[in-house]
């Protein structure tokens, strides 16, 4: 496996397990701890291996810092939402942050904003079409997943 492939390997873990988590959350409104933990551990393990191979931990520290920022934001939102945001979403913020920080360390806030923009658009469409009402619960995991992917794509398009 080449260095570039090894650098991209954590993204593959996130794409596969994040998609699975998104589908589970969409269907059942829960993000299973076991799958979130496997996703987090897989991403982190591959990031550590890459850093050991290249002999630098700068990317790992950037990923950890972004994960910490996104996690802290979700903890604050969890407290402020008084139970409307689930702990699964808070835990899923860690692998989201690790991926964002690995590829776009300064885009953690954009990822967070993209998540809530997508969820808001979904809610508005659902309300307008009468498939949702004001008391409906919206699973956030799929929007966290899509928001992070869109953030990475925008970063690639903009060359950052």
PDB file of C-alpha atoms in Angstrom:
ATOM      1  CA  UNK A   1       0.000   0.000   0.000  1.00  0.00           C
ATOM      2  CA  UNK A   2       1.440   3.350  -1.037  1.00  0.00           C
ATOM      3  CA  UNK A   3       1.686   6.388   1.198  1.00  0.00           C
ATOM      4  CA  UNK A   4      -1.203   8.116  -0.588  1.00  0.00           C
ATOM      5  CA  UNK A   5      -3.438   5.067  -0.198  1.00  0.00           C
ATOM      6  CA  UNK A   6      -2.472   4.791   3.460  1.00  0.00           C
ATOM      7  CA  UNK A   7      -3.312   8.470   3.938  1.00  0.00           C
ATOM      8  CA  UNK A   8      -6.769   7.916   2.388  1.00  0.00           C
ATOM      9  CA  UNK A   9      -7.503   4.669   4.279  1.00  0.00           C
ATOM     10  CA  UNK A  10      -9.190   6.387   7.280  1.00  0.00           C
ATOM     11  CA  UNK A  11     -11.636   8.001   4.850  1.00  0.00           C
ATOM     12  CA  UNK A  12     -12.624   4.588   3.516  1.00  0.00           C
ATOM     13  CA  UNK A  13     -13.422   3.414   7.059  1.00  0.00           C
ATOM     14  CA  UNK A  14     -15.492   6.545   7.619  1.00  0.00           C
ATOM     15  CA  UNK A  15     -17.328   6.249   4.315  1.00  0.00           C
ATOM     16  CA  UNK A  16     -18.317   2.621   4.900  1.00  0.00           C
ATOM     17  CA  UNK A  17     -19.134   2.708   8.623  1.00  0.00           C
ATOM     18  CA  UNK A  18     -20.525   6.250   8.510  1.00  0.00           C
ATOM     19  CA  UNK A  19     -22.945   5.199   5.780  1.00  0.00           C
ATOM     20  CA  UNK A  20     -24.027   2.217   7.864  1.00  0.00           C
ATOM     21  CA  UNK A  21     -24.502   4.406  10.929  1.00  0.00           C
ATOM     22  CA  UNK A  22     -26.471   6.936   8.887  1.00  0.00           C
ATOM     23  CA  UNK A  23     -28.875   4.282   7.642  1.00  0.00           C
ATOM     24  CA  UNK A  24     -29.350   2.865  11.132  1.00  0.00           C
ATOM     25  CA  UNK A  25     -29.965   6.334  12.566  1.00  0.00           C
ATOM     26  CA  UNK A  26     -32.392   7.238   9.789  1.00  0.00           C
ATOM     27  CA  UNK A  27     -34.398   4.054  10.361  1.00  0.00           C
ATOM     28  CA  UNK A  28     -34.259   3.754  14.158  1.00  0.00           C
ATOM     29  CA  UNK A  29     -33.100   7.132  15.510  1.00  0.00           C
ATOM     30  CA  UNK A  30     -30.095   5.611  17.223  1.00  0.00           C
ATOM     31  CA  UNK A  31     -26.374   5.355  16.606  1.00  0.00           C
ATOM     32  CA  UNK A  32     -25.123   2.079  18.111  1.00  0.00           C
ATOM     33  CA  UNK A  33     -22.157   2.579  20.435  1.00  0.00           C
ATOM     34  CA  UNK A  34     -20.403  -0.533  19.113  1.00  0.00           C
ATOM     35  CA  UNK A  35     -20.377   0.672  15.499  1.00  0.00           C
ATOM     36  CA  UNK A  36     -19.420   4.229  16.480  1.00  0.00           C
ATOM     37  CA  UNK A  37     -16.540   2.796  18.539  1.00  0.00           C
ATOM     38  CA  UNK A  38     -15.388   0.553  15.672  1.00  0.00           C
ATOM     39  CA  UNK A  39     -15.538   3.514  13.283  1.00  0.00           C
ATOM     40  CA  UNK A  40     -13.558   5.710  15.671  1.00  0.00           C
ATOM     41  CA  UNK A  41     -10.972   3.012  16.443  1.00  0.00           C
ATOM     42  CA  UNK A  42     -10.537   2.100  12.777  1.00  0.00           C
ATOM     43  CA  UNK A  43      -9.990   5.695  11.725  1.00  0.00           C
ATOM     44  CA  UNK A  44      -7.628   6.410  14.596  1.00  0.00           C
ATOM     45  CA  UNK A  45      -5.622   3.195  14.094  1.00  0.00           C
ATOM     46  CA  UNK A  46      -5.068   3.946  10.415  1.00  0.00           C
ATOM     47  CA  UNK A  47      -4.127   7.537  11.180  1.00  0.00           C
ATOM     48  CA  UNK A  48      -1.575   6.339  13.747  1.00  0.00           C
ATOM     49  CA  UNK A  49      -0.117   3.809  11.297  1.00  0.00           C
ATOM     50  CA  UNK A  50       0.231   6.519   8.664  1.00  0.00           C
ATOM     51  CA  UNK A  51       1.980   8.836  11.124  1.00  0.00           C
ATOM     52  CA  UNK A  52       4.359   6.068  12.177  1.00  0.00           C
ATOM     53  CA  UNK A  53       5.205   5.344   8.528  1.00  0.00           C
ATOM     54  CA  UNK A  54       5.878   8.975   7.623  1.00  0.00           C
ATOM     55  CA  UNK A  55       7.506   9.781  10.963  1.00  0.00           C
ATOM     56  CA  UNK A  56       5.349  12.774  11.841  1.00  0.00           C
ATOM     57  CA  UNK A  57       2.413  13.236  14.181  1.00  0.00           C
ATOM     58  CA  UNK A  58       1.366  16.691  12.970  1.00  0.00           C
ATOM     59  CA  UNK A  59      -1.609  15.404  10.975  1.00  0.00           C
ATOM     60  CA  UNK A  60      -2.707  13.210  13.876  1.00  0.00           C
ATOM     61  CA  UNK A  61      -2.564  16.140  16.270  1.00  0.00           C
ATOM     62  CA  UNK A  62      -4.600  18.269  13.837  1.00  0.00           C
ATOM     63  CA  UNK A  63      -7.179  15.496  13.529  1.00  0.00           C
ATOM     64  CA  UNK A  64      -7.349  15.110  17.300  1.00  0.00           C
ATOM     65  CA  UNK A  65      -7.727  18.840  17.810  1.00  0.00           C
ATOM     66  CA  UNK A  66     -10.566  19.063  15.269  1.00  0.00           C
ATOM     67  CA  UNK A  67     -12.250  16.032  16.836  1.00  0.00           C
ATOM     68  CA  UNK A  68     -11.992  17.681  20.241  1.00  0.00           C
ATOM     69  CA  UNK A  69     -13.522  20.910  18.950  1.00  0.00           C
ATOM     70  CA  UNK A  70     -16.429  19.184  17.221  1.00  0.00           C
ATOM     71  CA  UNK A  71     -16.984  16.902  20.217  1.00  0.00           C
ATOM     72  CA  UNK A  72     -17.023  19.897  22.585  1.00  0.00           C
ATOM     73  CA  UNK A  73     -19.519  21.679  20.322  1.00  0.00           C
ATOM     74  CA  UNK A  74     -21.823  18.652  20.348  1.00  0.00           C
ATOM     75  CA  UNK A  75     -21.505  18.280  24.126  1.00  0.00           C
ATOM     76  CA  UNK A  76     -22.542  21.927  24.497  1.00  0.00           C
ATOM     77  CA  UNK A  77     -25.438  21.410  22.075  1.00  0.00           C
ATOM     78  CA  UNK A  78     -26.463  18.280  23.983  1.00  0.00           C
ATOM     79  CA  UNK A  79     -26.604  20.214  27.242  1.00  0.00           C
ATOM     80  CA  UNK A  80     -28.401  23.177  25.694  1.00  0.00           C
ATOM     81  CA  UNK A  81     -30.920  21.017  23.821  1.00  0.00           C
ATOM     82  CA  UNK A  82     -32.185  19.350  27.007  1.00  0.00           C
ATOM     83  CA  UNK A  83     -32.376  15.897  25.499  1.00  0.00           C
ATOM     84  CA  UNK A  84     -33.314  16.798  21.930  1.00  0.00           C
ATOM     85  CA  UNK A  85     -29.822  15.894  20.704  1.00  0.00           C
ATOM     86  CA  UNK A  86     -28.854  12.307  21.429  1.00  0.00           C
ATOM     87  CA  UNK A  87     -25.661  11.035  23.015  1.00  0.00           C
ATOM     88  CA  UNK A  88     -25.094   8.919  19.902  1.00  0.00           C
ATOM     89  CA  UNK A  89     -24.733  12.136  17.926  1.00  0.00           C
ATOM     90  CA  UNK A  90     -22.245  13.421  20.490  1.00  0.00           C
ATOM     91  CA  UNK A  91     -20.192  10.218  20.214  1.00  0.00           C
ATOM     92  CA  UNK A  92     -20.389  10.199  16.408  1.00  0.00           C
ATOM     93  CA  UNK A  93     -18.859  13.684  16.467  1.00  0.00           C
ATOM     94  CA  UNK A  94     -15.495  12.091  17.315  1.00  0.00           C
ATOM     95  CA  UNK A  95     -14.974  10.116  14.081  1.00  0.00           C
ATOM     96  CA  UNK A  96     -16.469  13.011  12.131  1.00  0.00           C
ATOM     97  CA  UNK A  97     -13.912  15.318  13.732  1.00  0.00           C
ATOM     98  CA  UNK A  98     -11.054  12.889  13.134  1.00  0.00           C
ATOM     99  CA  UNK A  99     -11.843  12.769   9.412  1.00  0.00           C
ATOM    100  CA  UNK A 100     -12.393  16.498   9.031  1.00  0.00           C
ATOM    101  CA  UNK A 101      -9.222  17.234  10.981  1.00  0.00           C
ATOM    102  CA  UNK A 102      -7.216  14.714   8.952  1.00  0.00           C
ATOM    103  CA  UNK A 103      -8.039  16.322   5.608  1.00  0.00           C
ATOM    104  CA  UNK A 104      -9.322  19.848   6.386  1.00  0.00           C
ATOM    105  CA  UNK A 105      -8.233  20.771   9.943  1.00  0.00           C
ATOM    106  CA  UNK A 106      -9.570  24.314   9.744  1.00  0.00           C
ATOM    107  CA  UNK A 107     -12.981  23.227   8.403  1.00  0.00           C
ATOM    108  CA  UNK A 108     -14.410  21.736  11.615  1.00  0.00           C
ATOM    109  CA  UNK A 109     -16.840  24.630  12.070  1.00  0.00           C
ATOM    110  CA  UNK A 110     -17.916  24.471   8.423  1.00  0.00           C
ATOM    111  CA  UNK A 111     -18.664  20.774   8.915  1.00  0.00           C
ATOM    112  CA  UNK A 112     -20.774  21.564  11.965  1.00  0.00           C
ATOM    113  CA  UNK A 113     -22.654  24.312  10.134  1.00  0.00           C
ATOM    114  CA  UNK A 114     -23.151  22.112   7.067  1.00  0.00           C
ATOM    115  CA  UNK A 115     -24.698  19.421   9.281  1.00  0.00           C
ATOM    116  CA  UNK A 116     -27.311  21.756  10.702  1.00  0.00           C
ATOM    117  CA  UNK A 117     -27.952  23.440   7.352  1.00  0.00           C
ATOM    118  CA  UNK A 118     -28.732  20.057   5.766  1.00  0.00           C
ATOM    119  CA  UNK A 119     -30.883  18.986   8.722  1.00  0.00           C
ATOM    120  CA  UNK A 120     -32.735  22.300   8.555  1.00  0.00           C
ATOM    121  CA  UNK A 121     -33.419  21.935   4.846  1.00  0.00           C
ATOM    122  CA  UNK A 122     -34.673  18.382   5.458  1.00  0.00           C
ATOM    123  CA  UNK A 123     -36.942  19.633   8.259  1.00  0.00           C
ATOM    124  CA  UNK A 124     -38.354  22.459   6.130  1.00  0.00           C
ATOM    125  CA  UNK A 125     -39.092  20.113   3.240  1.00  0.00           C
ATOM    126  CA  UNK A 126     -40.689  17.645   5.654  1.00  0.00           C
ATOM    127  CA  UNK A 127     -42.831  20.353   7.229  1.00  0.00           C
ATOM    128  CA  UNK A 128     -43.839  21.780   3.874  1.00  0.00           C
ATOM    129  CA  UNK A 129     -44.797  18.341   2.529  1.00  0.00           C
ATOM    130  CA  UNK A 130     -46.573  17.527   5.809  1.00  0.00           C
ATOM    131  CA  UNK A 131     -44.467  14.402   6.327  1.00  0.00           C
ATOM    132  CA  UNK A 132     -43.107  16.011   9.503  1.00  0.00           C
ATOM    133  CA  UNK A 133     -44.689  18.171  12.127  1.00  0.00           C
ATOM    134  CA  UNK A 134     -43.136  20.530  14.685  1.00  0.00           C
ATOM    135  CA  UNK A 135     -42.749  17.700  17.194  1.00  0.00           C
ATOM    136  CA  UNK A 136     -41.084  15.251  14.809  1.00  0.00           C
ATOM    137  CA  UNK A 137     -37.621  14.030  15.712  1.00  0.00           C
ATOM    138  CA  UNK A 138     -34.986  14.195  13.001  1.00  0.00           C
ATOM    139  CA  UNK A 139     -32.028  11.804  13.087  1.00  0.00           C
ATOM    140  CA  UNK A 140     -28.872  13.918  12.997  1.00  0.00           C
ATOM    141  CA  UNK A 141     -26.379  11.165  12.127  1.00  0.00           C
ATOM    142  CA  UNK A 142     -27.098  11.157   8.386  1.00  0.00           C
ATOM    143  CA  UNK A 143     -26.632  14.915   8.262  1.00  0.00           C
ATOM    144  CA  UNK A 144     -23.396  14.726  10.247  1.00  0.00           C
ATOM    145  CA  UNK A 145     -22.161  12.172   7.715  1.00  0.00           C
ATOM    146  CA  UNK A 146     -23.290  14.113   4.637  1.00  0.00           C
ATOM    147  CA  UNK A 147     -22.145  17.425   6.101  1.00  0.00           C
ATOM    148  CA  UNK A 148     -18.645  16.110   6.673  1.00  0.00           C
ATOM    149  CA  UNK A 149     -18.436  14.623   3.181  1.00  0.00           C
ATOM    150  CA  UNK A 150     -19.635  17.869   1.612  1.00  0.00           C
ATOM    151  CA  UNK A 151     -17.124  19.806   3.703  1.00  0.00           C
ATOM    152  CA  UNK A 152     -14.320  17.587   2.399  1.00  0.00           C
ATOM    153  CA  UNK A 153     -15.560  17.907  -1.191  1.00  0.00           C
ATOM    154  CA  UNK A 154     -15.749  21.697  -0.902  1.00  0.00           C
ATOM    155  CA  UNK A 155     -12.215  21.675   0.474  1.00  0.00           C
ATOM    156  CA  UNK A 156     -11.005  19.679  -2.520  1.00  0.00           C
ATOM    157  CA  UNK A 157     -12.844  21.890  -4.997  1.00  0.00           C
ATOM    158  CA  UNK A 158     -11.528  25.053  -3.381  1.00  0.00           C
ATOM    159  CA  UNK A 159      -8.048  23.565  -3.187  1.00  0.00           C
ATOM    160  CA  UNK A 160      -7.614  23.798   0.557  1.00  0.00           C
TER     161      UNK A 160
END
